[in-house]
PDB file of C-alpha atoms in Angstrom:
ATOM      1  CA  VAL A 116      22.986 -10.474  13.689  1.00 86.00           C
ATOM      2  CA  ALA A 117      22.015  -7.272  14.126  1.00 86.00           C
ATOM      3  CA  LYS A 118      24.360  -6.305  16.090  1.00 88.00           C
ATOM      4  CA  ALA A 119      26.941  -7.681  14.203  1.00 91.00           C
ATOM      5  CA  PHE A 120      25.720  -5.445  10.545  1.00 90.00           C
ATOM      6  CA  LEU A 121      25.908  -2.599  12.069  1.00 90.00           C
ATOM      7  CA  ASP A 122      28.946  -2.966  13.701  1.00 92.00           C
ATOM      8  CA  GLY A 123      30.759  -3.428  10.224  1.00 93.00           C
ATOM      9  CA  TYR A 124      28.169  -0.442   8.487  1.00 91.00           C
ATOM     10  CA  LYS A 125      30.051   2.059  11.069  1.00 92.00           C
ATOM     11  CA  MET A 126      33.508   0.963  10.886  1.00 94.00           C
ATOM     12  CA  TYR A 127      32.491   0.884   6.906  1.00 94.00           C
ATOM     13  CA  TYR A 128      30.959   4.346   6.506  1.00 92.00           C
ATOM     14  CA  PRO A 129      32.645   6.024  10.307  1.00 93.00           C
ATOM     15  CA  GLU A 130      30.806   8.645   8.964  1.00 93.00           C
ATOM     16  CA  ALA A 131      27.322   7.894   8.413  1.00 90.00           C
ATOM     17  CA  GLU A 132      25.120   8.504  11.333  1.00 89.00           C
ATOM     18  CA  VAL A 133      23.339   5.621  12.391  1.00 88.00           C
ATOM     19  CA  ALA A 134      20.172   5.246  14.945  1.00 88.00           C
ATOM     20  CA  GLU A 135      18.849   2.742  16.687  1.00 88.00           C
ATOM     21  CA  LEU A 136      14.824   2.082  17.200  1.00 90.00           C
ATOM     22  CA  ASP A 137      13.751  -0.503  19.623  1.00 92.00           C
ATOM     23  CA  LEU A 138      10.009  -0.993  18.185  1.00 93.00           C
ATOM     24  CA  TRP A 139       9.959  -3.034  22.021  1.00 93.00           C
ATOM     25  CA  GLU A 140      11.222   0.122  23.995  1.00 94.00           C
ATOM     26  CA  ARG A 141       9.844   2.724  21.678  1.00 91.00           C
ATOM     27  CA  ASN A 142       6.064   0.772  23.052  1.00 89.00           C
ATOM     28  CA  LEU A 143       4.364   2.448  20.191  1.00 91.00           C
ATOM     29  CA  PRO A 144       1.022   3.639  21.369  1.00 88.00           C
ATOM     30  CA  PRO A 145      -2.431   1.895  19.759  1.00 86.00           C
ATOM     31  CA  PHE A 146      -3.992   3.323  16.786  1.00 82.00           C
ATOM     32  CA  THR A 147      -6.832   4.431  18.244  1.00 80.00           C
ATOM     33  CA  ALA A 148     -10.233   5.406  16.634  1.00 78.00           C
ATOM     34  CA  ALA A 149      -9.387   9.118  17.253  1.00 77.00           C
ATOM     35  CA  ARG A 150      -6.290   8.430  15.696  1.00 82.00           C
ATOM     36  CA  VAL A 151      -7.779   6.477  12.473  1.00 80.00           C
ATOM     37  CA  GLN A 152     -10.374   8.869  12.252  1.00 76.00           C
ATOM     38  CA  ALA A 153      -7.406  12.028  12.210  1.00 77.00           C
ATOM     39  CA  ARG A 154      -6.046   9.912   9.202  1.00 77.00           C
ATOM     40  CA  ASN A 155      -9.267   9.602   7.443  1.00 74.00           C
ATOM     41  CA  ALA A 156      -9.736  13.301   7.613  1.00 69.00           C
ATOM     42  CA  ALA A 157      -6.021  13.576   5.675  1.00 64.00           C
ATOM     43  CA  PHE A 158      -7.137  11.091   3.462  1.00 65.00           C
ATOM     44  CA  TYR A 159     -10.875  12.239   2.278  1.00 64.00           C
ATOM     45  CA  SER A 160      -9.012  15.639   2.036  1.00 59.00           C
ATOM     46  CA  GLU A 161      -6.826  14.617  -0.750  1.00 53.00           C
ATOM     47  CA  VAL A 162      -9.432  12.468  -2.644  1.00 48.00           C
ATOM     48  CA  ASP A 163     -12.424  14.109  -1.477  1.00 51.00           C
ATOM     49  CA  ALA A 164     -13.173  17.835   0.401  1.00 53.00           C
ATOM     50  CA  GLY A 165     -16.906  16.823   1.282  1.00 53.00           C
ATOM     51  CA  LEU A 166     -15.745  14.020   2.570  1.00 46.00           C
ATOM     52  CA  ALA A 167     -12.964  15.367   5.149  1.00 48.00           C
ATOM     53  CA  GLU A 168     -15.304  17.709   6.584  1.00 58.00           C
ATOM     54  CA  ALA A 169     -18.385  14.780   6.975  1.00 51.00           C
ATOM     55  CA  VAL A 170     -15.271  13.048   8.471  1.00 48.00           C
ATOM     56  CA  HIS A 171     -15.074  15.856  10.484  1.00 54.00           C
ATOM     57  CA  ASP A 172     -18.568  17.206  11.842  1.00 55.00           C
ATOM     58  CA  ALA A 173     -18.991  13.103  12.210  1.00 51.00           C
ATOM     59  CA  GLY A 174     -17.145  13.958  15.454  1.00 56.00           C
ATOM     60  CA  LEU A 175     -13.771  14.484  16.441  1.00 54.00           C
ATOM     61  CA  ALA A 176     -12.838  17.542  17.551  1.00 59.00           C
ATOM     62  CA  GLU A 177     -10.084  19.339  16.721  1.00 62.00           C
ATOM     63  CA  ALA A 178      -7.581  19.535  19.057  1.00 65.00           C
ATOM     64  CA  GLN A 179      -7.678  15.936  20.070  1.00 67.00           C
ATOM     65  CA  ALA A 180      -7.410  15.412  16.133  1.00 65.00           C
ATOM     66  CA  ALA A 181      -4.392  17.615  16.199  1.00 68.00           C
ATOM     67  CA  SER A 182      -2.787  15.749  19.215  1.00 75.00           C
ATOM     68  CA  GLU A 183      -3.277  12.223  17.700  1.00 76.00           C
ATOM     69  CA  TRP A 184      -1.939  13.606  14.169  1.00 80.00           C
ATOM     70  CA  SER A 185       0.936  15.046  15.220  1.00 83.00           C
ATOM     71  CA  GLU A 186       2.599  11.587  17.351  1.00 86.00           C
ATOM     72  CA  VAL A 187       1.716   9.845  13.901  1.00 87.00           C
ATOM     73  CA  GLU A 188       3.910  12.573  12.086  1.00 88.00           C
ATOM     74  CA  ALA A 189       6.462  12.439  14.385  1.00 90.00           C
ATOM     75  CA  ILE A 190       7.000   9.016  13.335  1.00 92.00           C
ATOM     76  CA  VAL A 191       6.982   9.437  10.141  1.00 91.00           C
ATOM     77  CA  ALA A 192       9.060  12.562  10.033  1.00 92.00           C
ATOM     78  CA  GLN A 193      11.999  10.385  11.342  1.00 92.00           C
ATOM     79  CA  PHE A 194      11.719   8.020   8.983  1.00 91.00           C
ATOM     80  CA  LYS A 195      11.538   9.832   6.376  1.00 91.00           C
ATOM     81  CA  ASP A 196      15.124  11.460   7.884  1.00 90.00           C
ATOM     82  CA  ALA A 197      17.227   8.478   7.162  1.00 88.00           C
ATOM     83  CA  ASP A 198      18.362   7.510   3.796  1.00 86.00           C
ATOM     84  CA  THR A 199      19.435   3.500   4.766  1.00 85.00           C
ATOM     85  CA  TYR A 200      16.785   1.209   6.860  1.00 87.00           C
ATOM     86  CA  VAL A 201      18.105  -1.804   8.397  1.00 86.00           C
ATOM     87  CA  PHE A 202      15.127  -4.071  10.197  1.00 87.00           C
ATOM     88  CA  ALA A 203      15.820  -6.705  11.618  1.00 88.00           C
ATOM     89  CA  THR A 204      13.298  -8.872  12.618  1.00 89.00           C
ATOM     90  CA  PRO A 205      11.788 -12.678  12.931  1.00 88.00           C
ATOM     91  CA  MET A 206       9.311 -14.277  11.714  1.00 87.00           C
ATOM     92  CA  TRP A 207       6.655 -15.116  13.857  1.00 89.00           C
ATOM     93  CA  ASN A 208       3.556 -17.363  12.653  1.00 88.00           C
ATOM     94  CA  LEU A 209       4.320 -16.522   9.193  1.00 88.00           C
ATOM     95  CA  GLY A 210       4.735 -13.031   9.432  1.00 89.00           C
ATOM     96  CA  ILE A 211       6.230  -9.782  11.371  1.00 91.00           C
ATOM     97  CA  PRO A 212       5.847  -9.403  15.396  1.00 92.00           C
ATOM     98  CA  TRP A 213       3.321  -7.314  16.063  1.00 91.00           C
ATOM     99  CA  GLU A 214       5.394  -4.439  16.808  1.00 93.00           C
ATOM    100  CA  LEU A 215       7.153  -4.016  13.976  1.00 93.00           C
ATOM    101  CA  LYS A 216       3.055  -3.887  12.422  1.00 92.00           C
ATOM    102  CA  LYS A 217       2.047  -1.020  14.418  1.00 92.00           C
ATOM    103  CA  TYR A 218       5.026   1.113  13.214  1.00 93.00           C
ATOM    104  CA  ILE A 219       4.718   0.198   9.815  1.00 92.00           C
ATOM    105  CA  ASP A 220       0.390   1.342   9.886  1.00 89.00           C
ATOM    106  CA  PHE A 221       1.894   4.385  12.131  1.00 90.00           C
ATOM    107  CA  LEU A 222       4.063   4.927   8.391  1.00 89.00           C
ATOM    108  CA  VAL A 223       1.638   4.028   5.336  1.00 85.00           C
ATOM    109  CA  GLN A 224      -0.456   7.246   5.807  1.00 82.00           C
ATOM    110  CA  PRO A 225      -2.379   8.340   2.826  1.00 75.00           C
ATOM    111  CA  ALA A 226      -0.567  12.619   2.123  1.00 72.00           C
ATOM    112  CA  ALA A 227       2.452  11.729   4.217  1.00 75.00           C
ATOM    113  CA  THR A 228       4.676   8.985   2.897  1.00 78.00           C
ATOM    114  CA  PHE A 229       2.001   8.137  -0.158  1.00 73.00           C
ATOM    115  CA  SER A 230      -0.639   9.557  -2.273  1.00 68.00           C
ATOM    116  CA  VAL A 231      -4.118   8.465  -2.107  1.00 60.00           C
ATOM    117  CA  LYS A 232      -4.640   8.499  -5.738  1.00 61.00           C
ATOM    118  CA  GLN A 233      -1.498   6.436  -5.783  1.00 55.00           C
ATOM    119  CA  LEU A 234      -3.600   3.608  -4.321  1.00 55.00           C
ATOM    120  CA  LEU A 235      -6.677   4.458  -6.423  1.00 52.00           C
ATOM    121  CA  CYS A 236      -5.391   4.303  -9.622  1.00 48.00           C
ATOM    122  CA  GLY A 237      -6.068   1.276 -11.279  1.00 46.00           C
ATOM    123  CA  GLN A 238      -8.288  -0.329  -8.767  1.00 49.00           C
ATOM    124  CA  PRO A 239     -11.889  -0.056  -9.236  1.00 44.00           C
ATOM    125  CA  GLY A 240     -12.664   2.025  -5.644  1.00 45.00           C
ATOM    126  CA  GLY A 241      -8.788   1.558  -4.735  1.00 47.00           C
ATOM    127  CA  LEU A 242      -9.933  -2.493  -3.512  1.00 57.00           C
ATOM    128  CA  ILE A 243      -6.973  -4.537  -3.405  1.00 65.00           C
ATOM    129  CA  THR A 244      -9.024  -7.456  -1.995  1.00 65.00           C
ATOM    130  CA  GLY A 245      -8.539 -10.886  -4.166  1.00 68.00           C
ATOM    131  CA  THR A 246      -5.431  -9.018  -5.909  1.00 74.00           C
ATOM    132  CA  GLU A 247      -1.601  -9.867  -5.739  1.00 78.00           C
ATOM    133  CA  LYS A 248      -1.655  -7.460  -3.038  1.00 75.00           C
ATOM    134  CA  ASP A 249      -4.037  -9.211  -0.473  1.00 76.00           C
ATOM    135  CA  TYR A 250      -2.208 -10.665   2.150  1.00 82.00           C
ATOM    136  CA  VAL A 251      -5.400 -10.953   4.866  1.00 80.00           C
ATOM    137  CA  SER A 252      -6.258 -14.090   2.781  1.00 83.00           C
ATOM    138  CA  LYS A 253      -2.741 -15.543   1.795  1.00 87.00           C
ATOM    139  CA  TYR A 254      -1.842 -15.172   5.537  1.00 87.00           C
ATOM    140  CA  PHE A 255      -5.080 -16.773   6.678  1.00 86.00           C
ATOM    141  CA  SER A 256      -4.891 -19.492   4.177  1.00 90.00           C
ATOM    142  CA  ALA A 257      -1.447 -20.437   5.264  1.00 91.00           C
ATOM    143  CA  ILE A 258      -1.836 -19.745   9.147  1.00 89.00           C
ATOM    144  CA  LEU A 259      -5.539 -21.066  10.051  1.00 88.00           C
ATOM    145  CA  PRO A 260      -4.391 -24.843   8.971  1.00 91.00           C
ATOM    146  CA  TRP A 261      -2.064 -25.111  11.280  1.00 90.00           C
ATOM    147  CA  ILE A 262      -4.596 -25.093  13.986  1.00 87.00           C
ATOM    148  CA  GLY A 263      -6.586 -27.002  12.648  1.00 89.00           C
ATOM    149  CA  LEU A 264      -8.691 -24.728   9.979  1.00 88.00           C
ATOM    150  CA  HIS A 265      -9.017 -26.511   6.701  1.00 90.00           C
ATOM    151  CA  ASP A 266     -12.636 -25.332   5.429  1.00 90.00           C
ATOM    152  CA  LEU A 267     -12.238 -21.241   4.313  1.00 85.00           C
ATOM    153  CA  ARG A 268     -13.896 -19.605   2.732  1.00 81.00           C
ATOM    154  CA  PHE A 269     -13.254 -15.494   2.568  1.00 77.00           C
ATOM    155  CA  PHE A 270     -16.417 -13.036   2.199  1.00 68.00           C
ATOM    156  CA  HIS A 271     -14.564  -9.418   1.136  1.00 65.00           C
ATOM    157  CA  ILE A 272     -16.711  -6.947   1.223  1.00 61.00           C
ATOM    158  CA  SER A 273     -15.992  -3.334  -0.191  1.00 58.00           C
ATOM    159  CA  GLY A 274     -16.743  -0.289  -0.193  1.00 54.00           C
ATOM    160  CA  GLU A 275     -17.166   0.468   3.298  1.00 50.00           C
ATOM    161  CA  THR A 276     -15.629   4.358   5.033  1.00 50.00           C
ATOM    162  CA  ALA A 277     -15.554   5.124   8.691  1.00 45.00           C
ATOM    163  CA  LEU A 278     -18.398   7.081   7.217  1.00 46.00           C
ATOM    164  CA  ASP A 279     -20.799   3.957   7.644  1.00 48.00           C
ATOM    165  CA  TRP A 280     -19.814   2.932  11.247  1.00 45.00           C
ATOM    166  CA  PRO A 281     -21.507   3.158  13.991  1.00 49.00           C
ATOM    167  CA  ALA A 282     -20.393   5.591  16.820  1.00 47.00           C
TER     168      ALA A 282
END
């Protein structure tokens, strides 16, 4: 279906440059702890310089952070360079395939694809648990009964940061 759509698109827009990205073939690396620390440094630098310095001092060497973050920046840049996007994906267990989720995790980065102020605006402490944007609780409520789990209770814990995590 996707190939037929793209073939038709190319016929209708012959001047369009089409870059196809097969996420299974691309095989993105995992979003490692080092990559999360590099992301947090970018996140906290937009919110609070003191927190950014504390995250930086918490352990990740600058060279490693730069290496981890540069791969994210390259993926984000490739995405931002496009004018049109076509996502051809199956639905797996009421969600998207993990390779697409991993790609989106690379794309959705504070200070790279969205403003942290945008995230925090209108949300106490930036929390989304228990709101219409809380997809995790909705997903668990939909999928877990399929495998026999019916008495579901959710406990939302917030206010935790990477600074609170044990090393």
